[in-house]
Amino acid sequence: MSAALATLGGASAGEWEFGGEVAGEVRYFPQSAQFPDQFDDWQPSGTLQADLRWKSDDGKHQIVVVPFGRLDAQDDNRTHADLREGYYRYVSNSDWTLLIGAAKVFWGTVESRHLVDVINQTDGVEDIDEEDKLGQPMVKLSLLKGWGQLDLFVLPGFRTRTFPGPEGRLRFALPIDTDNPIFERNARRGAVDYAARYSNFFGNWDVGVSAFHGTSREPRFTIAPTGAALLPVYDRITQGSLDVQYTAGAWLWKGEAIVRGGQGKTFFAGVAGFEYTVYQIFDKPWDLGLLAEYLYDGRDDGFVLETFGLTSAAPFTAFQNDVFTGARLAFNDTQDTSMLAGVSVDVDDSSLSMFVEAERRLGQNWRAELESRLFFNVDPANLAASVRNDDFLTFRLTRYF
């Protein structure tokens, strides 16, 4: 990183741009907590995220710094800070770029579950939907050719997943001890991971093929010797993946699939579905997207009870055999008003979860958001049984600067 920054001495001056956002948020849980030590009712918090960017006049050199922090009144684990992005990027005159530092990389096409998105660790204290990610240290070389784009990654500095604390909601019956992770077999915190991705457009097809070898971002769990907590266990895995999207007029056909080895038996998982958009409904400028997806996961999962000499197993998942349906409404107004709602149903036991999200810009610098997540008819054996009392409503007000 220091060597890369030293090259800036010969770069043209460029200019710095500074922005960011500050937000106030309150969550309300209408039902009493299911487990001891958990709080009831209200969970206020606030976030601050800065965005500092520099680009040389010739456009070859770029610096991005995006720190993030949250202060939470109820859950100590949710009070945290992270460098979401902090990198230097060099853009050549020809067909390659080099990025060094912490960054976020997204892979995927479907709505309900991002199977192929393995570069960044999930920031699990932020929300239950696994959309928020921690910054990942990396060296990324991107080759832009006529035959497509090839991204090569070297990923040092493994990040452990964050989880709610003992007093937090949306957690397992036993809290997770994030201070004492276990790295199984060849996995260790300092191990270097490697990844590669090829992507290209073929007519109406958008195709991505990826490979990853390293420490899994998705831990399994063992019970701590005290019996009072769970310990996350991180395995060394090898994973191949495919994501595709086919565009046909108002139809988007989407799919993601993985094959993973290193966590019990090698297994296959996939998500496939579509989004169909109805334009200008009710003779308004509104666009309505209708979504449907099927989720399958063939892993053998379960708790591993030994603390040492652990038998390999795959992490728990709630998506072995599920159907997701949803709708996305864009009002296409000057306030960027939009809504998204979805329902997931477990085909095996009929457990159901539902979410609704809505947002609207207020003036030039403010945005208001509402989010609700509900759980219905949850089978006691379903992974969601630990959060069946954790229906919640979130209101968030953000000021951009």
mmCIF file of C-alpha atoms in Angstrom:
data_model
loop_
_atom_site.group_PDB
_atom_site.id
_atom_site.type_symbol
_atom_site.label_atom_id
_atom_site.label_comp_id
_atom_site.label_asym_id
_atom_site.label_seq_id
_atom_site.Cartn_x
_atom_site.Cartn_y
_atom_site.Cartn_z
ATOM 1 C CA MET A 1 0.000 0.000 0.000
ATOM 2 C CA SER A 2 2.795 2.434 0.909
ATOM 3 C CA ALA A 3 4.608 1.629 -2.330
ATOM 4 C CA ALA A 4 1.459 2.308 -4.294
ATOM 5 C CA LEU A 5 0.891 5.612 -2.557
ATOM 6 C CA ALA A 6 4.481 6.625 -3.246
ATOM 7 C CA THR A 7 3.671 6.694 -6.946
ATOM 8 C CA LEU A 8 1.283 9.570 -6.304
ATOM 9 C CA GLY A 9 4.216 11.946 -6.031
ATOM 10 C CA GLY A 10 4.411 12.062 -9.802
ATOM 11 C CA ALA A 11 0.665 12.300 -10.319
ATOM 12 C CA SER A 12 -1.121 15.512 -11.115
ATOM 13 C CA ALA A 13 -2.706 17.275 -8.173
ATOM 14 C CA GLY A 14 -6.363 16.349 -8.486
ATOM 15 C CA GLU A 15 -8.994 17.309 -5.932
ATOM 16 C CA TRP A 16 -10.465 15.825 -2.765
ATOM 17 C CA GLU A 17 -14.205 15.279 -2.395
ATOM 18 C CA PHE A 18 -15.777 14.859 1.021
ATOM 19 C CA GLY A 19 -19.257 13.564 1.777
ATOM 20 C CA GLY A 20 -21.045 11.225 4.091
ATOM 21 C CA GLU A 21 -24.179 10.637 6.082
ATOM 22 C CA VAL A 22 -25.460 10.659 9.642
ATOM 23 C CA ALA A 23 -28.581 8.717 10.613
ATOM 24 C CA GLY A 24 -30.859 8.241 13.576
ATOM 25 C CA GLU A 25 -32.637 4.912 13.840
ATOM 26 C CA VAL A 26 -35.175 3.337 16.166
ATOM 27 C CA ARG A 27 -36.338 -0.277 16.156
ATOM 28 C CA TYR A 28 -39.469 -1.411 17.933
ATOM 29 C CA PHE A 29 -40.064 -5.032 18.970
ATOM 30 C CA PRO A 30 -43.769 -5.464 19.871
ATOM 31 C CA GLN A 31 -43.325 -8.897 21.489
ATOM 32 C CA SER A 32 -41.490 -9.678 24.722
ATOM 33 C CA ALA A 33 -38.010 -11.149 24.403
ATOM 34 C CA GLN A 34 -37.752 -14.925 24.134
ATOM 35 C CA PHE A 35 -34.483 -15.405 26.042
ATOM 36 C CA PRO A 36 -32.997 -14.110 29.336
ATOM 37 C CA ASP A 37 -30.917 -10.890 29.219
ATOM 38 C CA GLN A 38 -32.564 -9.702 25.989
ATOM 39 C CA PHE A 39 -34.102 -6.232 26.015
ATOM 40 C CA ASP A 40 -37.770 -5.489 25.310
ATOM 41 C CA ASP A 41 -39.488 -2.880 23.142
ATOM 42 C CA TRP A 42 -37.248 -0.075 21.839
ATOM 43 C CA GLN A 43 -33.742 -0.081 20.339
ATOM 44 C CA PRO A 44 -32.505 3.418 19.417
ATOM 45 C CA SER A 45 -29.173 3.866 17.652
ATOM 46 C CA GLY A 46 -27.254 6.259 15.436
ATOM 47 C CA THR A 47 -24.737 5.875 12.613
ATOM 48 C CA LEU A 48 -22.070 8.038 11.026
ATOM 49 C CA GLN A 49 -20.378 7.286 7.721
ATOM 50 C CA ALA A 50 -17.864 9.524 5.991
ATOM 51 C CA ASP A 51 -16.871 9.334 2.324
ATOM 52 C CA LEU A 52 -13.498 10.780 1.301
ATOM 53 C CA ARG A 53 -12.391 10.492 -2.344
ATOM 54 C CA TRP A 54 -9.464 11.749 -4.386
ATOM 55 C CA LYS A 55 -8.713 11.352 -8.095
ATOM 56 C CA SER A 56 -5.727 12.678 -9.984
ATOM 57 C CA ASP A 57 -6.371 15.038 -12.880
ATOM 58 C CA ASP A 58 -5.405 12.342 -15.377
ATOM 59 C CA GLY A 59 -7.801 9.859 -13.729
ATOM 60 C CA LYS A 60 -5.127 7.201 -13.226
ATOM 61 C CA HIS A 61 -4.850 7.407 -9.440
ATOM 62 C CA GLN A 62 -7.760 7.159 -6.996
ATOM 63 C CA ILE A 63 -8.069 7.042 -3.205
ATOM 64 C CA VAL A 64 -11.298 6.132 -1.392
ATOM 65 C CA VAL A 65 -11.804 6.151 2.395
ATOM 66 C CA VAL A 66 -15.218 5.204 3.871
ATOM 67 C CA PRO A 67 -15.261 4.732 7.680
ATOM 68 C CA PHE A 68 -18.482 3.668 9.410
ATOM 69 C CA GLY A 69 -19.622 3.641 13.030
ATOM 70 C CA ARG A 70 -22.765 2.833 15.007
ATOM 71 C CA LEU A 71 -23.723 3.675 18.594
ATOM 72 C CA ASP A 72 -26.506 1.450 19.967
ATOM 73 C CA ALA A 73 -28.364 2.029 23.239
ATOM 74 C CA GLN A 74 -29.301 -1.624 23.879
ATOM 75 C CA ASP A 75 -26.781 -4.034 22.358
ATOM 76 C CA ASP A 76 -23.090 -3.503 23.154
ATOM 77 C CA ASN A 77 -22.056 -5.679 20.202
ATOM 78 C CA ARG A 78 -23.992 -3.432 17.837
ATOM 79 C CA THR A 79 -21.922 -0.441 18.964
ATOM 80 C CA HIS A 80 -19.001 -0.851 16.587
ATOM 81 C CA ALA A 81 -16.863 0.779 13.922
ATOM 82 C CA ASP A 82 -15.474 -0.483 10.638
ATOM 83 C CA LEU A 83 -13.469 0.745 7.671
ATOM 84 C CA ARG A 84 -15.966 -0.157 4.959
ATOM 85 C CA GLU A 85 -13.533 0.954 2.248
ATOM 86 C CA GLY A 86 -10.027 2.360 2.311
ATOM 87 C CA TYR A 87 -8.050 1.735 -0.848
ATOM 88 C CA TYR A 88 -5.794 3.054 -3.582
ATOM 89 C CA ARG A 89 -6.647 2.206 -7.206
ATOM 90 C CA TYR A 90 -4.530 2.625 -10.308
ATOM 91 C CA VAL A 91 -6.283 2.769 -13.698
ATOM 92 C CA SER A 92 -3.995 2.106 -16.651
ATOM 93 C CA ASN A 93 -4.216 3.665 -20.079
ATOM 94 C CA SER A 94 -4.862 0.243 -21.556
ATOM 95 C CA ASP A 95 -7.071 -2.462 -20.105
ATOM 96 C CA TRP A 96 -6.248 -3.165 -16.469
ATOM 97 C CA THR A 97 -6.729 -1.700 -12.984
ATOM 98 C CA LEU A 98 -5.066 -2.468 -9.651
ATOM 99 C CA LEU A 99 -6.725 -1.952 -6.255
ATOM 100 C CA ILE A 100 -4.871 -2.211 -2.923
ATOM 101 C CA GLY A 101 -6.588 -1.808 0.439
ATOM 102 C CA ALA A 102 -9.950 -2.541 2.073
ATOM 103 C CA ALA A 103 -12.947 -2.645 -0.269
ATOM 104 C CA LYS A 104 -16.403 -4.111 -0.806
ATOM 105 C CA VAL A 105 -17.147 -6.398 -3.755
ATOM 106 C CA PHE A 106 -20.632 -7.620 -4.658
ATOM 107 C CA TRP A 107 -21.426 -10.661 -6.772
ATOM 108 C CA GLY A 108 -24.944 -11.879 -7.485
ATOM 109 C CA THR A 109 -28.211 -11.423 -9.357
ATOM 110 C CA VAL A 110 -31.138 -12.732 -7.283
ATOM 111 C CA GLU A 111 -33.137 -10.963 -4.568
ATOM 112 C CA SER A 112 -33.696 -13.493 -1.788
ATOM 113 C CA ARG A 113 -30.207 -14.862 -1.089
ATOM 114 C CA HIS A 114 -26.770 -13.969 -2.448
ATOM 115 C CA LEU A 115 -25.111 -17.374 -2.600
ATOM 116 C CA VAL A 116 -22.126 -16.383 -4.723
ATOM 117 C CA ASP A 117 -21.229 -13.230 -2.761
ATOM 118 C CA VAL A 118 -18.216 -14.591 -0.806
ATOM 119 C CA ILE A 119 -15.543 -11.877 -0.785
ATOM 120 C CA ASN A 120 -16.746 -9.722 2.132
ATOM 121 C CA GLN A 121 -17.738 -10.843 5.610
ATOM 122 C CA THR A 122 -21.292 -10.156 6.810
ATOM 123 C CA ASP A 123 -21.759 -7.438 9.430
ATOM 124 C CA GLY A 124 -24.341 -9.467 11.327
ATOM 125 C CA VAL A 125 -25.179 -6.873 13.982
ATOM 126 C CA GLU A 126 -26.549 -4.467 11.386
ATOM 127 C CA ASP A 127 -29.500 -6.543 10.185
ATOM 128 C CA ILE A 128 -30.696 -10.109 9.770
ATOM 129 C CA ASP A 129 -30.775 -9.966 5.946
ATOM 130 C CA GLU A 130 -26.967 -10.288 5.521
ATOM 131 C CA GLU A 131 -26.874 -7.292 3.167
ATOM 132 C CA ASP A 132 -24.381 -5.256 5.243
ATOM 133 C CA LYS A 133 -20.726 -6.170 4.764
ATOM 134 C CA LEU A 134 -17.406 -5.476 6.477
ATOM 135 C CA GLY A 135 -14.513 -4.041 4.490
ATOM 136 C CA GLN A 136 -12.143 -6.763 3.236
ATOM 137 C CA PRO A 137 -8.379 -6.174 2.831
ATOM 138 C CA MET A 138 -7.381 -7.161 -0.686
ATOM 139 C CA VAL A 139 -5.197 -6.806 -3.709
ATOM 140 C CA LYS A 140 -7.433 -6.875 -6.786
ATOM 141 C CA LEU A 141 -6.220 -6.956 -10.384
ATOM 142 C CA SER A 142 -8.900 -6.424 -13.042
ATOM 143 C CA LEU A 143 -8.283 -7.182 -16.711
ATOM 144 C CA LEU A 144 -10.757 -5.620 -19.156
ATOM 145 C CA LYS A 145 -10.558 -7.416 -22.496
ATOM 146 C CA GLY A 146 -12.721 -7.893 -25.546
ATOM 147 C CA TRP A 147 -13.485 -11.392 -24.295
ATOM 148 C CA GLY A 148 -14.767 -10.115 -20.928
ATOM 149 C CA GLN A 149 -13.544 -9.022 -17.506
ATOM 150 C CA LEU A 150 -11.259 -11.096 -15.284
ATOM 151 C CA ASP A 151 -10.843 -10.128 -11.611
ATOM 152 C CA LEU A 152 -8.065 -11.743 -9.553
ATOM 153 C CA PHE A 153 -8.031 -11.383 -5.753
ATOM 154 C CA VAL A 154 -5.491 -11.929 -2.995
ATOM 155 C CA LEU A 155 -7.308 -11.557 0.337
ATOM 156 C CA PRO A 156 -5.163 -11.251 3.485
ATOM 157 C CA GLY A 157 -6.591 -10.432 6.899
ATOM 158 C CA PHE A 158 -9.671 -12.598 7.528
ATOM 159 C CA ARG A 159 -12.632 -10.805 9.175
ATOM 160 C CA THR A 160 -14.776 -12.715 11.671
ATOM 161 C CA ARG A 161 -18.543 -12.237 11.465
ATOM 162 C CA THR A 162 -20.272 -9.913 13.931
ATOM 163 C CA PHE A 163 -23.294 -11.106 15.929
ATOM 164 C CA PRO A 164 -25.749 -9.561 18.418
ATOM 165 C CA GLY A 165 -24.660 -9.727 22.053
ATOM 166 C CA PRO A 166 -26.404 -11.468 24.990
ATOM 167 C CA GLU A 167 -28.746 -8.490 25.418
ATOM 168 C CA GLY A 168 -29.465 -8.208 21.688
ATOM 169 C CA ARG A 169 -32.505 -9.412 19.756
ATOM 170 C CA LEU A 170 -32.411 -11.503 16.558
ATOM 171 C CA ARG A 171 -29.992 -14.063 18.007
ATOM 172 C CA PHE A 172 -29.824 -17.775 18.880
ATOM 173 C CA ALA A 173 -30.940 -19.136 22.254
ATOM 174 C CA LEU A 174 -27.288 -19.082 23.322
ATOM 175 C CA PRO A 175 -25.308 -15.901 22.582
ATOM 176 C CA ILE A 176 -22.284 -16.178 20.286
ATOM 177 C CA ASP A 177 -18.841 -15.594 21.806
ATOM 178 C CA THR A 178 -17.170 -13.615 19.021
ATOM 179 C CA ASP A 179 -13.974 -13.131 21.081
ATOM 180 C CA ASN A 180 -13.002 -16.817 20.866
ATOM 181 C CA PRO A 181 -13.471 -18.067 17.308
ATOM 182 C CA ILE A 182 -12.125 -21.476 16.307
ATOM 183 C CA PHE A 183 -10.219 -21.908 13.046
ATOM 184 C CA GLU A 184 -10.474 -25.541 11.977
ATOM 185 C CA ARG A 185 -7.732 -27.540 10.222
ATOM 186 C CA ASN A 186 -5.772 -25.268 7.846
ATOM 187 C CA ALA A 187 -7.921 -22.199 8.538
ATOM 188 C CA ARG A 188 -6.461 -19.455 10.701
ATOM 189 C CA ARG A 189 -7.042 -15.752 11.145
ATOM 190 C CA GLY A 190 -3.878 -14.852 9.233
ATOM 191 C CA ALA A 191 -4.403 -17.270 6.344
ATOM 192 C CA VAL A 192 -4.472 -15.716 2.872
ATOM 193 C CA ASP A 193 -7.510 -16.355 0.671
ATOM 194 C CA TYR A 194 -7.668 -16.340 -3.123
ATOM 195 C CA ALA A 195 -10.486 -15.713 -5.571
ATOM 196 C CA ALA A 196 -11.065 -15.185 -9.283
ATOM 197 C CA ARG A 197 -14.071 -14.129 -11.337
ATOM 198 C CA TYR A 198 -14.797 -13.986 -15.049
ATOM 199 C CA SER A 199 -17.810 -11.970 -16.255
ATOM 200 C CA ASN A 200 -19.139 -10.944 -19.639
ATOM 201 C CA PHE A 201 -22.241 -10.165 -21.684
ATOM 202 C CA PHE A 202 -23.367 -12.576 -24.402
ATOM 203 C CA GLY A 203 -26.280 -10.939 -26.177
ATOM 204 C CA ASN A 204 -29.052 -10.780 -23.581
ATOM 205 C CA TRP A 205 -27.074 -12.910 -21.128
ATOM 206 C CA ASP A 206 -25.010 -11.511 -18.247
ATOM 207 C CA VAL A 207 -22.775 -14.315 -16.944
ATOM 208 C CA GLY A 208 -20.334 -14.562 -14.044
ATOM 209 C CA VAL A 209 -18.147 -17.562 -13.142
ATOM 210 C CA SER A 210 -16.193 -17.436 -9.881
ATOM 211 C CA ALA A 211 -13.840 -19.505 -7.751
ATOM 212 C CA PHE A 212 -12.845 -19.012 -4.113
ATOM 213 C CA HIS A 213 -10.345 -20.828 -1.896
ATOM 214 C CA GLY A 214 -9.941 -19.702 1.683
ATOM 215 C CA THR A 215 -11.582 -19.363 5.069
ATOM 216 C CA SER A 216 -15.368 -19.509 4.867
ATOM 217 C CA ARG A 217 -17.203 -16.286 5.692
ATOM 218 C CA GLU A 218 -20.071 -18.464 6.939
ATOM 219 C CA PRO A 219 -19.230 -20.089 10.319
ATOM 220 C CA ARG A 220 -20.697 -23.156 11.921
ATOM 221 C CA PHE A 221 -20.982 -23.352 15.715
ATOM 222 C CA THR A 222 -19.942 -25.456 18.673
ATOM 223 C CA ILE A 223 -21.085 -25.126 22.283
ATOM 224 C CA ALA A 224 -18.483 -23.504 24.550
ATOM 225 C CA PRO A 225 -17.088 -25.610 27.444
ATOM 226 C CA THR A 226 -19.118 -23.483 29.872
ATOM 227 C CA GLY A 227 -22.327 -24.385 28.042
ATOM 228 C CA ALA A 228 -23.363 -20.725 28.172
ATOM 229 C CA ALA A 229 -22.394 -19.612 24.663
ATOM 230 C CA LEU A 230 -21.722 -20.719 21.114
ATOM 231 C CA LEU A 231 -18.289 -20.501 19.526
ATOM 232 C CA PRO A 232 -18.058 -19.766 15.781
ATOM 233 C CA VAL A 233 -15.996 -22.277 13.809
ATOM 234 C CA TYR A 234 -14.396 -21.179 10.526
ATOM 235 C CA ASP A 235 -13.343 -23.806 7.974
ATOM 236 C CA ARG A 236 -11.087 -23.699 4.959
ATOM 237 C CA ILE A 237 -13.280 -24.160 1.864
ATOM 238 C CA THR A 238 -13.093 -24.314 -1.916
ATOM 239 C CA GLN A 239 -16.120 -22.974 -3.776
ATOM 240 C CA GLY A 240 -17.072 -22.609 -7.416
ATOM 241 C CA SER A 241 -20.041 -20.493 -8.447
ATOM 242 C CA LEU A 242 -22.131 -19.330 -11.380
ATOM 243 C CA ASP A 243 -24.493 -16.365 -11.610
ATOM 244 C CA VAL A 244 -26.562 -15.506 -14.675
ATOM 245 C CA GLN A 245 -29.185 -13.010 -15.755
ATOM 246 C CA TYR A 246 -31.163 -13.122 -18.991
ATOM 247 C CA THR A 247 -33.053 -10.025 -20.159
ATOM 248 C CA ALA A 248 -36.106 -10.449 -22.384
ATOM 249 C CA GLY A 249 -38.141 -7.260 -22.569
ATOM 250 C CA ALA A 250 -39.934 -6.820 -19.248
ATOM 251 C CA TRP A 251 -38.582 -10.161 -17.980
ATOM 252 C CA LEU A 252 -35.389 -10.699 -15.995
ATOM 253 C CA TRP A 253 -34.514 -14.370 -15.487
ATOM 254 C CA LYS A 254 -31.943 -14.815 -12.718
ATOM 255 C CA GLY A 255 -29.951 -17.597 -11.125
ATOM 256 C CA GLU A 256 -27.090 -18.283 -8.722
ATOM 257 C CA ALA A 257 -25.465 -21.636 -7.933
ATOM 258 C CA ILE A 258 -22.500 -22.864 -5.898
ATOM 259 C CA VAL A 259 -20.610 -26.072 -5.245
ATOM 260 C CA ARG A 260 -18.676 -25.983 -1.957
ATOM 261 C CA GLY A 261 -16.203 -28.393 -0.409
ATOM 262 C CA GLY A 262 -14.582 -28.271 3.019
ATOM 263 C CA GLN A 263 -17.627 -28.182 5.297
ATOM 264 C CA GLY A 264 -18.779 -31.769 5.595
ATOM 265 C CA LYS A 265 -19.777 -33.390 2.320
ATOM 266 C CA THR A 266 -19.343 -31.350 -0.845
ATOM 267 C CA PHE A 267 -22.743 -29.827 -1.558
ATOM 268 C CA PHE A 268 -24.697 -27.887 -4.167
ATOM 269 C CA ALA A 269 -26.950 -24.884 -3.512
ATOM 270 C CA GLY A 270 -28.895 -22.733 -5.929
ATOM 271 C CA VAL A 271 -31.443 -19.952 -6.338
ATOM 272 C CA ALA A 272 -33.408 -19.364 -9.547
ATOM 273 C CA GLY A 273 -36.328 -17.158 -10.481
ATOM 274 C CA PHE A 274 -37.547 -14.107 -12.346
ATOM 275 C CA GLU A 275 -38.592 -10.480 -12.074
ATOM 276 C CA TYR A 276 -41.350 -9.207 -14.363
ATOM 277 C CA THR A 277 -41.922 -5.446 -14.575
ATOM 278 C CA VAL A 278 -45.299 -3.878 -15.310
ATOM 279 C CA TYR A 279 -44.708 -0.312 -16.483
ATOM 280 C CA GLN A 280 -46.920 2.718 -15.770
ATOM 281 C CA ILE A 281 -49.569 0.897 -13.750
ATOM 282 C CA PHE A 282 -52.897 2.714 -13.229
ATOM 283 C CA ASP A 283 -51.761 5.185 -15.930
ATOM 284 C CA LYS A 284 -49.219 6.539 -13.443
ATOM 285 C CA PRO A 285 -45.434 6.732 -13.834
ATOM 286 C CA TRP A 286 -45.216 3.826 -11.375
ATOM 287 C CA ASP A 287 -43.364 0.621 -12.265
ATOM 288 C CA LEU A 288 -44.248 -2.624 -10.485
ATOM 289 C CA GLY A 289 -41.780 -5.502 -10.434
ATOM 290 C CA LEU A 290 -43.086 -8.981 -9.558
ATOM 291 C CA LEU A 291 -40.526 -11.447 -8.185
ATOM 292 C CA ALA A 292 -40.522 -15.202 -7.645
ATOM 293 C CA GLU A 293 -37.559 -17.423 -6.715
ATOM 294 C CA TYR A 294 -36.924 -20.986 -5.580
ATOM 295 C CA LEU A 295 -34.116 -21.727 -3.121
ATOM 296 C CA TYR A 296 -32.400 -25.096 -2.634
ATOM 297 C CA ASP A 297 -29.472 -26.050 -0.401
ATOM 298 C CA GLY A 298 -28.168 -29.614 -0.203
ATOM 299 C CA ARG A 299 -25.777 -29.250 2.730
ATOM 300 C CA ASP A 300 -25.638 -31.566 5.755
ATOM 301 C CA ASP A 301 -25.757 -29.096 8.619
ATOM 302 C CA GLY A 302 -25.810 -29.305 12.401
ATOM 303 C CA PHE A 303 -24.089 -28.410 15.639
ATOM 304 C CA VAL A 304 -20.682 -29.903 16.370
ATOM 305 C CA LEU A 305 -20.431 -30.630 20.077
ATOM 306 C CA GLU A 306 -16.699 -31.256 20.461
ATOM 307 C CA THR A 307 -14.589 -28.212 21.252
ATOM 308 C CA PHE A 308 -11.361 -29.695 19.877
ATOM 309 C CA GLY A 309 -10.796 -32.125 17.039
ATOM 310 C CA LEU A 310 -14.054 -30.963 15.512
ATOM 311 C CA THR A 311 -15.829 -33.118 12.984
ATOM 312 C CA SER A 312 -16.414 -31.097 9.839
ATOM 313 C CA ALA A 313 -19.997 -30.055 9.112
ATOM 314 C CA ALA A 314 -21.751 -27.351 7.141
ATOM 315 C CA PRO A 315 -23.242 -24.288 8.855
ATOM 316 C CA PHE A 316 -26.946 -24.079 9.555
ATOM 317 C CA THR A 317 -29.135 -22.632 6.827
ATOM 318 C CA ALA A 318 -32.817 -21.762 6.659
ATOM 319 C CA PHE A 319 -32.979 -22.175 2.870
ATOM 320 C CA GLN A 320 -32.906 -25.922 2.141
ATOM 321 C CA ASN A 321 -36.233 -25.900 0.258
ATOM 322 C CA ASP A 322 -37.943 -22.509 0.137
ATOM 323 C CA VAL A 323 -40.015 -20.291 -2.143
ATOM 324 C CA PHE A 324 -39.708 -16.498 -2.220
ATOM 325 C CA THR A 325 -42.239 -14.120 -3.783
ATOM 326 C CA GLY A 326 -42.133 -10.347 -3.727
ATOM 327 C CA ALA A 327 -42.985 -7.044 -5.346
ATOM 328 C CA ARG A 328 -40.963 -3.902 -6.029
ATOM 329 C CA LEU A 329 -42.793 -0.596 -6.609
ATOM 330 C CA ALA A 330 -40.921 2.424 -7.992
ATOM 331 C CA PHE A 331 -42.974 5.621 -8.027
ATOM 332 C CA ASN A 332 -40.457 7.371 -10.332
ATOM 333 C CA ASP A 333 -41.085 10.717 -8.647
ATOM 334 C CA THR A 334 -38.666 13.497 -7.768
ATOM 335 C CA GLN A 335 -38.411 12.114 -4.216
ATOM 336 C CA ASP A 336 -37.252 8.633 -5.381
ATOM 337 C CA THR A 337 -40.078 6.948 -3.477
ATOM 338 C CA SER A 338 -39.969 3.147 -3.577
ATOM 339 C CA MET A 339 -41.272 0.061 -1.789
ATOM 340 C CA LEU A 340 -40.134 -3.555 -1.648
ATOM 341 C CA ALA A 341 -42.005 -6.444 -0.009
ATOM 342 C CA GLY A 342 -41.317 -10.158 0.093
ATOM 343 C CA VAL A 343 -42.444 -13.430 1.653
ATOM 344 C CA SER A 344 -40.340 -16.585 2.125
ATOM 345 C CA VAL A 345 -42.053 -19.917 2.796
ATOM 346 C CA ASP A 346 -40.298 -23.099 3.908
ATOM 347 C CA VAL A 347 -41.781 -25.815 1.704
ATOM 348 C CA ASP A 348 -41.000 -28.552 4.259
ATOM 349 C CA ASP A 349 -42.573 -27.079 7.422
ATOM 350 C CA SER A 350 -44.551 -24.003 6.186
ATOM 351 C CA SER A 351 -42.565 -21.558 8.343
ATOM 352 C CA LEU A 352 -42.983 -18.074 6.911
ATOM 353 C CA SER A 353 -41.087 -14.798 7.103
ATOM 354 C CA MET A 354 -42.083 -11.475 5.578
ATOM 355 C CA PHE A 355 -40.446 -8.087 5.092
ATOM 356 C CA VAL A 356 -41.574 -4.671 3.880
ATOM 357 C CA GLU A 357 -39.222 -1.782 3.060
ATOM 358 C CA ALA A 358 -40.128 1.754 1.985
ATOM 359 C CA GLU A 359 -38.030 4.871 1.446
ATOM 360 C CA ARG A 360 -38.479 8.455 0.285
ATOM 361 C CA ARG A 361 -36.162 11.414 -0.124
ATOM 362 C CA LEU A 362 -37.100 14.552 1.835
ATOM 363 C CA GLY A 363 -35.743 17.629 0.103
ATOM 364 C CA GLN A 364 -32.186 17.504 -1.216
ATOM 365 C CA ASN A 365 -30.311 16.079 1.781
ATOM 366 C CA TRP A 366 -32.682 13.905 3.818
ATOM 367 C CA ARG A 367 -34.087 10.406 3.398
ATOM 368 C CA ALA A 368 -36.718 8.580 5.482
ATOM 369 C CA GLU A 369 -36.927 4.777 5.571
ATOM 370 C CA LEU A 370 -39.340 2.263 7.102
ATOM 371 C CA GLU A 371 -38.582 -1.434 7.434
ATOM 372 C CA SER A 372 -40.593 -4.244 8.994
ATOM 373 C CA ARG A 373 -39.826 -7.947 9.360
ATOM 374 C CA LEU A 374 -42.344 -10.523 10.600
ATOM 375 C CA PHE A 375 -42.238 -14.255 11.378
ATOM 376 C CA PHE A 376 -45.314 -16.511 11.169
ATOM 377 C CA ASN A 377 -46.096 -20.170 11.850
ATOM 378 C CA VAL A 378 -42.455 -20.923 12.692
ATOM 379 C CA ASP A 379 -41.803 -24.624 13.229
ATOM 380 C CA PRO A 380 -39.852 -25.331 16.469
ATOM 381 C CA ALA A 381 -37.208 -27.205 14.453
ATOM 382 C CA ASN A 382 -36.740 -24.347 11.965
ATOM 383 C CA LEU A 383 -33.681 -22.111 12.281
ATOM 384 C CA ALA A 384 -36.024 -19.121 12.578
ATOM 385 C CA ALA A 385 -37.487 -20.503 15.834
ATOM 386 C CA SER A 386 -34.907 -18.517 17.815
ATOM 387 C CA VAL A 387 -36.255 -15.235 16.370
ATOM 388 C CA ARG A 388 -39.967 -16.037 16.261
ATOM 389 C CA ASN A 389 -40.628 -13.352 18.921
ATOM 390 C CA ASP A 390 -38.477 -10.777 17.127
ATOM 391 C CA ASP A 391 -40.919 -9.135 14.722
ATOM 392 C CA PHE A 392 -39.724 -5.552 14.408
ATOM 393 C CA LEU A 393 -40.394 -2.173 12.835
ATOM 394 C CA THR A 394 -37.503 0.183 12.029
ATOM 395 C CA PHE A 395 -37.645 3.891 11.235
ATOM 396 C CA ARG A 396 -34.480 5.579 9.954
ATOM 397 C CA LEU A 397 -33.864 9.238 9.116
ATOM 398 C CA THR A 398 -30.651 10.017 7.235
ATOM 399 C CA ARG A 399 -28.962 13.359 6.563
ATOM 400 C CA TYR A 400 -26.491 13.416 3.667
ATOM 401 C CA PHE A 401 -23.683 15.953 3.420
#
